[in-house]
Each structure stands twice: as C-alpha cells, then as structure tokens.
C-alpha cells in the first residue's frame, strides 16, 4: 500500500517541537520528530496503531496494520496540502464523523482509566496537566467549527453574523437547558445571564462609542 506523506518544515513548525509529518489519506495520522526521518517513522507508527484501532472498532475498507507500506515523502511549508482542496463529499463526511467518534471514544476510555489525581498532576510547571490538555482539545473543536464558515470581513456584516449566531443559539435551546447553569473559568453562566450580559456589554460599549464620537466632533469643530 502506498501513502503520500507531507512533512512540514517551516520555521514556525520547527519552533513548536520539530518536523511534523502527515498522511492525509488517513486523517489523524501525524508524527513529530527532531529530524524529517524521525517524523516520518513516527507517522508510520501512528498509521499502524490508528488502522488497528479503526478496524477493531468495525470500520471497513481499510488495509491491515500489518501490511507493508510504501511512503512517498514530500517536504512542504505550511499545513494546507493539495488534497485538502478536494471537496468533501457526503459519503466521506459520514466516514470521517465515524472516525472522529472512534478517536473520541479512545480518548474518553483512556481518561476514565486514570488514577485519582492524575488529571491535575504536572511533571513540571511548564507542561500542561491532562485536565488542561482536555480543555485545549474541547476549545479546539469550537475553533475548528469556526473554520467551516468564512466570517464576513466587512465590519457591519460581521456584527450581523455574530449576533445571528448568538440569537440562533438562544432560540434553539431545548426546554431542559433554559435554566441550565454552566461554569466557565470559575464563573457561573445561565442562558438568561448570557442574554443579559450580551445586551449590557453592547450598551456599555455603545455609550463608549458615543463619548468618543462626541469628543471627535468637538476636536474637529
């Protein structure tokens, strides 16, 4: 079986910890190394482990992890590869969603087996704890969702788009969640508080804008 491997070699990638190798044909296969050779070798290790996981989960149409693979390696600058520009078809979307579910199940199973105290333990102060890594993964999902939609560059259109996102979210709340309390960075939030703060925040800054505009008019006069 032959796979194309792209190795990111730009300065920013190297500063983040070394070369980064990807196999786009099997989304999720990635390997980092201090050398290109090491990155590719780790990517192949990831490929074999990932294929074993997917096959065990019942995903069909994949090569066995024990097969011999031929890797065709290309160096690149940046993280967008030629295959990324191919339209994502409905059948591929369903397949990728299935793979996402398998990967998330493995993540949750791994965390469920952790001993008490492991979530917040740090080998040293400069390394994320497991809890911080999990928060990062959760926040990244929202970050990726935003990349599915190109927000308007025109400021007024952007204001309309972001406000519609908020109002649509409020309108679509199921009955069971209309009084739900969520905690973000130690602060409690409810749907009513979200709506209140959105309005308060806008009104506060509207007053600020009016004050600046008035000062500008006086200066111009």
Short mmCIF file of N, CA and C in Angstrom, two decimals, residues 47-191:
data_model
loop_
_atom_site.label_atom_id
_atom_site.label_comp_id
_atom_site.label_asym_id
_atom_site.label_seq_id
_atom_site.Cartn_x
_atom_site.Cartn_y
_atom_site.Cartn_z
N UNK A 47 0.24 5.50 12.01
CA UNK A 47 -0.61 4.90 10.98
C UNK A 47 -1.00 3.47 11.36
N UNK A 48 -0.04 2.67 11.77
CA UNK A 48 -0.31 1.27 12.10
C UNK A 48 -1.21 1.16 13.34
N UNK A 49 -0.93 1.95 14.34
CA UNK A 49 -1.76 1.91 15.56
C UNK A 49 -3.17 2.40 15.28
N UNK A 50 -3.29 3.43 14.43
CA UNK A 50 -4.58 4.02 14.11
C UNK A 50 -5.43 3.06 13.28
N UNK A 51 -4.80 2.41 12.30
CA UNK A 51 -5.52 1.43 11.50
C UNK A 51 -6.04 0.29 12.38
N UNK A 52 -5.21 -0.17 13.31
CA UNK A 52 -5.63 -1.24 14.22
C UNK A 52 -6.83 -0.80 15.05
N UNK A 53 -6.82 0.43 15.52
CA UNK A 53 -7.94 0.96 16.31
C UNK A 53 -9.22 1.02 15.48
N UNK A 54 -9.13 1.57 14.26
CA UNK A 54 -10.31 1.72 13.41
C UNK A 54 -10.89 0.37 13.02
N UNK A 55 -10.03 -0.56 12.66
CA UNK A 55 -10.50 -1.90 12.27
C UNK A 55 -11.16 -2.60 13.45
N UNK A 56 -10.56 -2.47 14.63
CA UNK A 56 -11.13 -3.08 15.85
C UNK A 56 -12.51 -2.48 16.14
N UNK A 57 -12.69 -1.19 15.79
CA UNK A 57 -13.98 -0.52 16.04
C UNK A 57 -15.02 -0.85 14.97
N UNK A 58 -14.64 -1.63 13.98
CA UNK A 58 -15.61 -2.05 12.97
C UNK A 58 -15.60 -1.25 11.69
N UNK A 59 -14.60 -0.38 11.52
CA UNK A 59 -14.51 0.39 10.28
C UNK A 59 -14.00 -0.53 9.17
N UNK A 60 -14.69 -0.55 8.04
CA UNK A 60 -14.33 -1.45 6.95
C UNK A 60 -13.59 -0.70 5.84
N UNK A 61 -13.01 -1.46 4.91
CA UNK A 61 -12.36 -0.88 3.74
C UNK A 61 -10.97 -0.34 3.98
N UNK A 62 -10.33 -0.74 5.09
CA UNK A 62 -9.00 -0.24 5.41
C UNK A 62 -7.98 -1.37 5.32
N UNK A 63 -6.73 -1.05 4.99
CA UNK A 63 -5.69 -2.08 4.99
C UNK A 63 -5.34 -2.51 6.42
N UNK A 64 -4.87 -3.72 6.56
CA UNK A 64 -4.45 -4.19 7.88
C UNK A 64 -3.20 -3.44 8.31
N UNK A 65 -3.07 -3.28 9.60
CA UNK A 65 -1.90 -2.56 10.13
C UNK A 65 -0.60 -3.35 9.94
N UNK A 66 -0.72 -4.63 9.62
CA UNK A 66 0.46 -5.47 9.44
C UNK A 66 0.99 -5.44 8.00
N UNK A 67 0.27 -4.77 7.11
CA UNK A 67 0.70 -4.71 5.71
C UNK A 67 1.99 -3.92 5.57
N UNK A 68 2.65 -4.13 4.42
CA UNK A 68 3.84 -3.35 4.09
C UNK A 68 3.40 -2.06 3.41
N UNK A 69 3.89 -0.92 3.90
CA UNK A 69 3.50 0.37 3.35
C UNK A 69 4.68 1.03 2.65
N UNK A 70 4.39 1.65 1.52
CA UNK A 70 5.37 2.46 0.82
C UNK A 70 5.01 3.93 1.05
N UNK A 71 5.94 4.69 1.58
CA UNK A 71 5.68 6.08 1.90
C UNK A 71 6.41 7.00 0.93
N UNK A 72 5.65 7.84 0.26
CA UNK A 72 6.20 8.81 -0.69
C UNK A 72 6.22 10.17 0.00
N UNK A 73 7.41 10.63 0.34
CA UNK A 73 7.57 11.79 1.23
C UNK A 73 7.82 13.07 0.44
N UNK A 74 7.08 14.13 0.83
CA UNK A 74 7.26 15.46 0.25
C UNK A 74 7.44 16.47 1.38
N UNK A 75 8.37 17.38 1.20
CA UNK A 75 8.53 18.47 2.15
C UNK A 75 7.60 19.61 1.76
N UNK A 76 7.11 20.33 2.76
CA UNK A 76 6.20 21.44 2.46
C UNK A 76 6.36 22.53 3.51
N UNK A 77 5.94 23.72 3.13
CA UNK A 77 5.89 24.86 4.05
C UNK A 77 4.41 25.18 4.26
N UNK A 78 3.97 25.16 5.51
CA UNK A 78 2.56 25.37 5.79
C UNK A 78 1.84 24.04 5.97
N UNK A 79 0.61 24.13 6.42
CA UNK A 79 -0.15 22.94 6.82
C UNK A 79 -1.36 22.65 5.94
N UNK A 80 -1.45 23.31 4.78
CA UNK A 80 -2.54 23.00 3.85
C UNK A 80 -1.95 22.25 2.67
N UNK A 81 -2.43 21.02 2.44
CA UNK A 81 -1.87 20.14 1.44
C UNK A 81 -2.75 20.09 0.20
N UNK A 82 -2.21 19.69 -0.96
CA UNK A 82 -3.01 19.66 -2.19
C UNK A 82 -4.33 18.91 -2.05
N UNK A 83 -4.34 17.80 -1.33
CA UNK A 83 -5.57 17.02 -1.17
C UNK A 83 -6.62 17.75 -0.33
N UNK A 84 -6.20 18.72 0.47
CA UNK A 84 -7.14 19.46 1.30
C UNK A 84 -8.13 20.28 0.48
N UNK A 85 -7.77 20.56 -0.77
CA UNK A 85 -8.64 21.38 -1.61
C UNK A 85 -9.73 20.58 -2.31
N UNK A 86 -9.67 19.25 -2.19
CA UNK A 86 -10.71 18.42 -2.80
C UNK A 86 -12.02 18.59 -2.03
N UNK A 87 -13.15 18.78 -2.70
CA UNK A 87 -14.44 18.90 -2.00
C UNK A 87 -14.71 17.68 -1.13
N UNK A 88 -15.27 17.93 0.06
CA UNK A 88 -15.61 16.85 0.97
C UNK A 88 -17.02 16.36 0.65
N UNK A 89 -17.11 15.15 0.12
CA UNK A 89 -18.38 14.62 -0.33
C UNK A 89 -19.16 14.02 0.84
N UNK A 90 -20.50 13.90 0.72
CA UNK A 90 -21.33 13.40 1.83
C UNK A 90 -20.88 12.05 2.38
N UNK A 91 -20.53 11.09 1.50
CA UNK A 91 -20.11 9.78 1.99
C UNK A 91 -18.80 9.87 2.77
N UNK A 92 -17.91 10.77 2.34
CA UNK A 92 -16.66 10.97 3.07
C UNK A 92 -16.93 11.62 4.42
N UNK A 93 -17.88 12.54 4.46
CA UNK A 93 -18.22 13.20 5.72
C UNK A 93 -18.66 12.18 6.76
N UNK A 94 -19.54 11.27 6.36
CA UNK A 94 -20.02 10.25 7.29
C UNK A 94 -18.88 9.37 7.77
N UNK A 95 -17.96 9.04 6.86
CA UNK A 95 -16.81 8.22 7.25
C UNK A 95 -15.94 8.94 8.26
N UNK A 96 -15.68 10.23 8.01
CA UNK A 96 -14.83 11.00 8.91
C UNK A 96 -15.49 11.21 10.26
N UNK A 97 -16.80 11.40 10.27
CA UNK A 97 -17.52 11.53 11.54
C UNK A 97 -17.39 10.23 12.33
N UNK A 98 -17.48 9.10 11.66
CA UNK A 98 -17.30 7.81 12.33
C UNK A 98 -15.90 7.71 12.93
N UNK A 99 -14.90 8.14 12.18
CA UNK A 99 -13.53 8.10 12.69
C UNK A 99 -13.36 9.03 13.88
N UNK A 100 -14.00 10.19 13.82
CA UNK A 100 -13.94 11.12 14.96
C UNK A 100 -14.54 10.48 16.21
N UNK A 101 -15.65 9.77 16.04
CA UNK A 101 -16.30 9.11 17.18
C UNK A 101 -15.40 8.03 17.77
N UNK A 102 -14.74 7.26 16.90
CA UNK A 102 -13.83 6.21 17.37
C UNK A 102 -12.67 6.83 18.15
N UNK A 103 -12.11 7.91 17.60
CA UNK A 103 -10.99 8.57 18.26
C UNK A 103 -11.40 9.16 19.60
N UNK A 104 -12.58 9.80 19.65
CA UNK A 104 -13.04 10.39 20.90
C UNK A 104 -13.33 9.32 21.95
N UNK A 105 -13.89 8.19 21.51
CA UNK A 105 -14.14 7.08 22.44
C UNK A 105 -12.84 6.59 23.06
N UNK A 106 -11.78 6.52 22.23
CA UNK A 106 -10.48 6.08 22.76
C UNK A 106 -9.95 7.09 23.77
N UNK A 107 -10.10 8.37 23.47
CA UNK A 107 -9.67 9.42 24.40
C UNK A 107 -10.39 9.30 25.74
N UNK A 108 -11.72 9.16 25.70
CA UNK A 108 -12.51 9.09 26.93
C UNK A 108 -12.20 7.82 27.71
N UNK A 109 -11.97 6.73 27.00
CA UNK A 109 -11.63 5.47 27.69
C UNK A 109 -10.28 5.60 28.39
N UNK A 110 -9.34 6.27 27.73
CA UNK A 110 -8.02 6.48 28.34
C UNK A 110 -8.13 7.31 29.61
N UNK A 111 -8.92 8.38 29.55
CA UNK A 111 -9.09 9.27 30.70
C UNK A 111 -9.82 8.55 31.83
N UNK A 112 -10.79 7.71 31.49
CA UNK A 112 -11.57 7.00 32.51
C UNK A 112 -10.70 6.05 33.33
N UNK A 113 -9.60 5.61 32.77
CA UNK A 113 -8.73 4.65 33.46
C UNK A 113 -7.64 5.33 34.29
N UNK A 114 -7.64 6.66 34.31
CA UNK A 114 -6.59 7.37 35.05
C UNK A 114 -6.75 7.19 36.56
N UNK A 115 -5.64 7.10 37.27
CA UNK A 115 -5.72 7.03 38.73
C UNK A 115 -6.12 8.38 39.32
N UNK A 116 -6.65 8.40 40.56
CA UNK A 116 -7.04 9.67 41.19
C UNK A 116 -5.87 10.65 41.24
N UNK A 117 -6.16 11.89 40.94
CA UNK A 117 -5.13 12.92 41.00
C UNK A 117 -4.35 13.11 39.72
N UNK A 118 -4.49 12.18 38.78
CA UNK A 118 -3.68 12.26 37.56
C UNK A 118 -4.08 13.43 36.67
N UNK A 119 -5.36 13.82 36.72
CA UNK A 119 -5.84 14.89 35.84
C UNK A 119 -5.08 16.20 36.06
N UNK A 120 -4.74 16.50 37.30
CA UNK A 120 -4.13 17.80 37.62
C UNK A 120 -2.64 17.73 37.89
N UNK A 121 -2.05 16.54 37.75
CA UNK A 121 -0.62 16.40 38.02
C UNK A 121 0.20 16.96 36.88
N UNK A 122 1.32 17.63 37.24
CA UNK A 122 2.25 18.16 36.24
C UNK A 122 3.65 17.67 36.55
N UNK A 123 4.34 17.11 35.55
CA UNK A 123 5.73 16.72 35.80
C UNK A 123 6.62 17.91 36.11
N UNK A 124 6.29 19.07 35.53
CA UNK A 124 6.95 20.32 35.90
C UNK A 124 6.00 21.46 35.54
N UNK A 125 6.21 22.65 36.11
CA UNK A 125 5.25 23.76 35.93
C UNK A 125 5.07 24.21 34.49
N UNK A 126 6.02 23.88 33.61
CA UNK A 126 5.96 24.36 32.23
C UNK A 126 5.20 23.43 31.29
N UNK A 127 4.69 22.31 31.82
CA UNK A 127 3.98 21.34 30.98
C UNK A 127 2.51 21.32 31.38
N UNK A 128 1.63 21.23 30.38
CA UNK A 128 0.20 21.16 30.65
C UNK A 128 -0.15 19.93 31.48
N UNK A 129 -1.13 20.07 32.37
CA UNK A 129 -1.70 18.90 33.02
C UNK A 129 -2.66 18.22 32.05
N UNK A 130 -3.09 16.99 32.36
CA UNK A 130 -4.05 16.29 31.49
C UNK A 130 -5.35 17.08 31.41
N UNK A 131 -5.78 17.65 32.52
CA UNK A 131 -7.01 18.45 32.51
C UNK A 131 -6.89 19.64 31.55
N UNK A 132 -5.74 20.31 31.56
CA UNK A 132 -5.52 21.44 30.67
C UNK A 132 -5.49 21.00 29.21
N UNK A 133 -4.92 19.82 28.95
CA UNK A 133 -4.90 19.29 27.58
C UNK A 133 -6.31 18.98 27.11
N UNK A 134 -7.13 18.40 27.99
CA UNK A 134 -8.51 18.08 27.63
C UNK A 134 -9.30 19.36 27.35
N UNK A 135 -9.08 20.40 28.16
CA UNK A 135 -9.73 21.69 27.91
C UNK A 135 -9.29 22.26 26.56
N UNK A 136 -8.02 22.09 26.27
CA UNK A 136 -7.49 22.57 24.99
C UNK A 136 -8.16 21.84 23.81
N UNK A 137 -8.34 20.53 23.93
CA UNK A 137 -8.99 19.75 22.87
C UNK A 137 -10.43 20.21 22.68
N UNK A 138 -11.12 20.42 23.79
CA UNK A 138 -12.52 20.87 23.71
C UNK A 138 -12.61 22.25 23.07
N UNK A 139 -11.74 23.16 23.46
CA UNK A 139 -11.75 24.50 22.87
C UNK A 139 -11.38 24.46 21.39
N UNK A 140 -10.48 23.53 21.04
CA UNK A 140 -10.06 23.43 19.64
C UNK A 140 -11.22 22.99 18.74
N UNK A 141 -12.11 22.13 19.24
CA UNK A 141 -13.26 21.72 18.44
C UNK A 141 -14.07 22.95 18.01
N UNK A 142 -14.28 23.87 18.94
CA UNK A 142 -15.01 25.10 18.62
C UNK A 142 -14.22 25.94 17.61
N UNK A 143 -12.91 25.98 17.78
CA UNK A 143 -12.03 26.71 16.87
C UNK A 143 -12.15 26.14 15.46
N UNK A 144 -12.16 24.81 15.35
CA UNK A 144 -12.28 24.18 14.04
C UNK A 144 -13.65 24.44 13.42
N UNK A 145 -14.69 24.44 14.25
CA UNK A 145 -16.04 24.72 13.72
C UNK A 145 -16.06 26.08 13.04
N UNK A 146 -15.38 27.06 13.63
CA UNK A 146 -15.36 28.39 13.05
C UNK A 146 -14.66 28.42 11.69
N UNK A 147 -13.80 27.43 11.43
CA UNK A 147 -13.10 27.36 10.14
C UNK A 147 -13.99 26.79 9.05
N UNK A 148 -15.14 26.27 9.40
CA UNK A 148 -16.09 25.78 8.40
C UNK A 148 -16.85 26.92 7.75
N UNK A 149 -16.88 28.06 8.43
CA UNK A 149 -17.66 29.20 7.94
C UNK A 149 -16.75 30.41 7.83
N UNK A 150 -16.75 31.03 6.66
CA UNK A 150 -15.94 32.22 6.48
C UNK A 150 -16.72 33.43 6.97
N UNK A 151 -16.26 34.01 8.07
CA UNK A 151 -16.95 35.17 8.61
C UNK A 151 -16.70 36.37 7.72
N UNK A 152 -17.69 37.23 7.57
CA UNK A 152 -17.54 38.41 6.70
C UNK A 152 -16.38 39.28 7.16
N UNK A 153 -15.68 39.86 6.20
CA UNK A 153 -14.60 40.79 6.55
C UNK A 153 -15.13 42.20 6.77
N UNK A 154 -16.25 42.51 6.12
CA UNK A 154 -16.87 43.82 6.35
C UNK A 154 -17.38 43.89 7.78
N UNK A 155 -17.01 44.93 8.48
CA UNK A 155 -17.30 45.03 9.92
C UNK A 155 -18.79 44.95 10.22
N UNK A 156 -19.61 45.64 9.44
CA UNK A 156 -21.05 45.64 9.72
C UNK A 156 -21.68 44.27 9.44
N UNK A 157 -21.20 43.61 8.39
CA UNK A 157 -21.70 42.27 8.09
C UNK A 157 -21.28 41.29 9.18
N UNK A 158 -20.07 41.52 9.72
CA UNK A 158 -19.59 40.64 10.78
C UNK A 158 -20.43 40.78 12.04
N UNK A 159 -20.78 42.01 12.36
CA UNK A 159 -21.65 42.25 13.52
C UNK A 159 -22.98 41.52 13.35
N UNK A 160 -23.52 41.54 12.13
CA UNK A 160 -24.79 40.85 11.87
C UNK A 160 -24.63 39.34 12.00
N UNK A 161 -23.50 38.81 11.50
CA UNK A 161 -23.29 37.36 11.51
C UNK A 161 -23.10 36.82 12.92
N UNK A 162 -22.30 37.53 13.73
CA UNK A 162 -22.06 37.05 15.08
C UNK A 162 -23.30 37.18 15.96
N UNK A 163 -24.08 38.24 15.75
CA UNK A 163 -25.31 38.40 16.51
C UNK A 163 -26.32 37.32 16.13
N UNK A 164 -26.38 36.95 14.85
CA UNK A 164 -27.29 35.88 14.41
C UNK A 164 -26.88 34.54 15.04
N UNK A 165 -25.57 34.30 15.15
CA UNK A 165 -25.11 33.06 15.78
C UNK A 165 -25.60 32.99 17.23
N UNK A 166 -25.50 34.12 17.94
CA UNK A 166 -25.94 34.14 19.33
C UNK A 166 -27.44 33.98 19.44
N UNK A 167 -28.21 34.71 18.63
CA UNK A 167 -29.67 34.63 18.74
C UNK A 167 -30.19 33.26 18.30
N UNK A 168 -29.57 32.68 17.27
CA UNK A 168 -29.97 31.33 16.84
C UNK A 168 -29.72 30.31 17.95
N UNK A 169 -28.60 30.47 18.65
CA UNK A 169 -28.27 29.55 19.75
C UNK A 169 -29.27 29.68 20.89
N UNK A 170 -29.66 30.91 21.21
CA UNK A 170 -30.65 31.13 22.27
C UNK A 170 -32.01 30.56 21.86
N UNK A 171 -32.40 30.78 20.62
CA UNK A 171 -33.70 30.30 20.16
C UNK A 171 -33.78 28.77 20.11
N UNK A 172 -32.67 28.12 19.85
CA UNK A 172 -32.69 26.67 19.67
C UNK A 172 -32.48 25.89 20.97
N UNK A 173 -32.40 26.61 22.10
CA UNK A 173 -32.20 25.92 23.39
C UNK A 173 -33.38 24.99 23.68
N UNK A 174 -33.13 23.72 23.98
CA UNK A 174 -34.24 22.86 24.41
C UNK A 174 -34.74 23.27 25.79
N UNK A 175 -35.98 22.90 26.11
CA UNK A 175 -36.59 23.32 27.38
C UNK A 175 -35.73 22.95 28.58
N UNK A 176 -35.10 21.78 28.50
CA UNK A 176 -34.32 21.29 29.65
C UNK A 176 -33.08 22.14 29.92
N UNK A 177 -32.68 22.96 28.95
CA UNK A 177 -31.44 23.73 29.11
C UNK A 177 -31.69 25.22 29.32
N UNK A 178 -32.95 25.63 29.41
CA UNK A 178 -33.25 27.06 29.51
C UNK A 178 -32.86 27.66 30.86
N UNK A 179 -32.71 26.80 31.87
CA UNK A 179 -32.25 27.29 33.16
C UNK A 179 -30.93 26.66 33.57
N UNK A 180 -30.29 26.03 32.63
CA UNK A 180 -29.07 25.28 32.93
C UNK A 180 -27.92 26.20 33.33
N UNK A 181 -27.16 25.76 34.35
CA UNK A 181 -26.00 26.52 34.82
C UNK A 181 -24.74 25.86 34.29
N UNK A 182 -23.90 26.65 33.62
CA UNK A 182 -22.60 26.16 33.19
C UNK A 182 -21.52 27.02 33.83
N UNK A 183 -20.34 26.46 34.02
CA UNK A 183 -19.25 27.17 34.67
C UNK A 183 -18.10 27.32 33.68
N UNK A 184 -17.67 28.56 33.46
CA UNK A 184 -16.55 28.85 32.58
C UNK A 184 -15.52 29.66 33.35
N UNK A 185 -14.33 29.08 33.51
CA UNK A 185 -13.25 29.73 34.26
C UNK A 185 -13.72 30.18 35.64
N UNK A 186 -14.49 29.31 36.30
CA UNK A 186 -14.93 29.56 37.67
C UNK A 186 -16.16 30.45 37.80
N UNK A 187 -16.70 30.94 36.68
CA UNK A 187 -17.87 31.82 36.72
C UNK A 187 -19.11 31.07 36.22
N UNK A 188 -20.21 31.19 36.96
CA UNK A 188 -21.45 30.52 36.57
C UNK A 188 -22.19 31.33 35.49
N UNK A 189 -22.73 30.59 34.50
CA UNK A 189 -23.47 31.21 33.41
C UNK A 189 -24.78 30.48 33.21
N UNK A 190 -25.85 31.24 32.92
CA UNK A 190 -27.13 30.67 32.53
C UNK A 190 -27.55 31.35 31.22
N UNK A 191 -28.50 30.78 30.48
CA UNK A 191 -28.96 31.44 29.26
C UNK A 191 -29.43 32.86 29.49
#
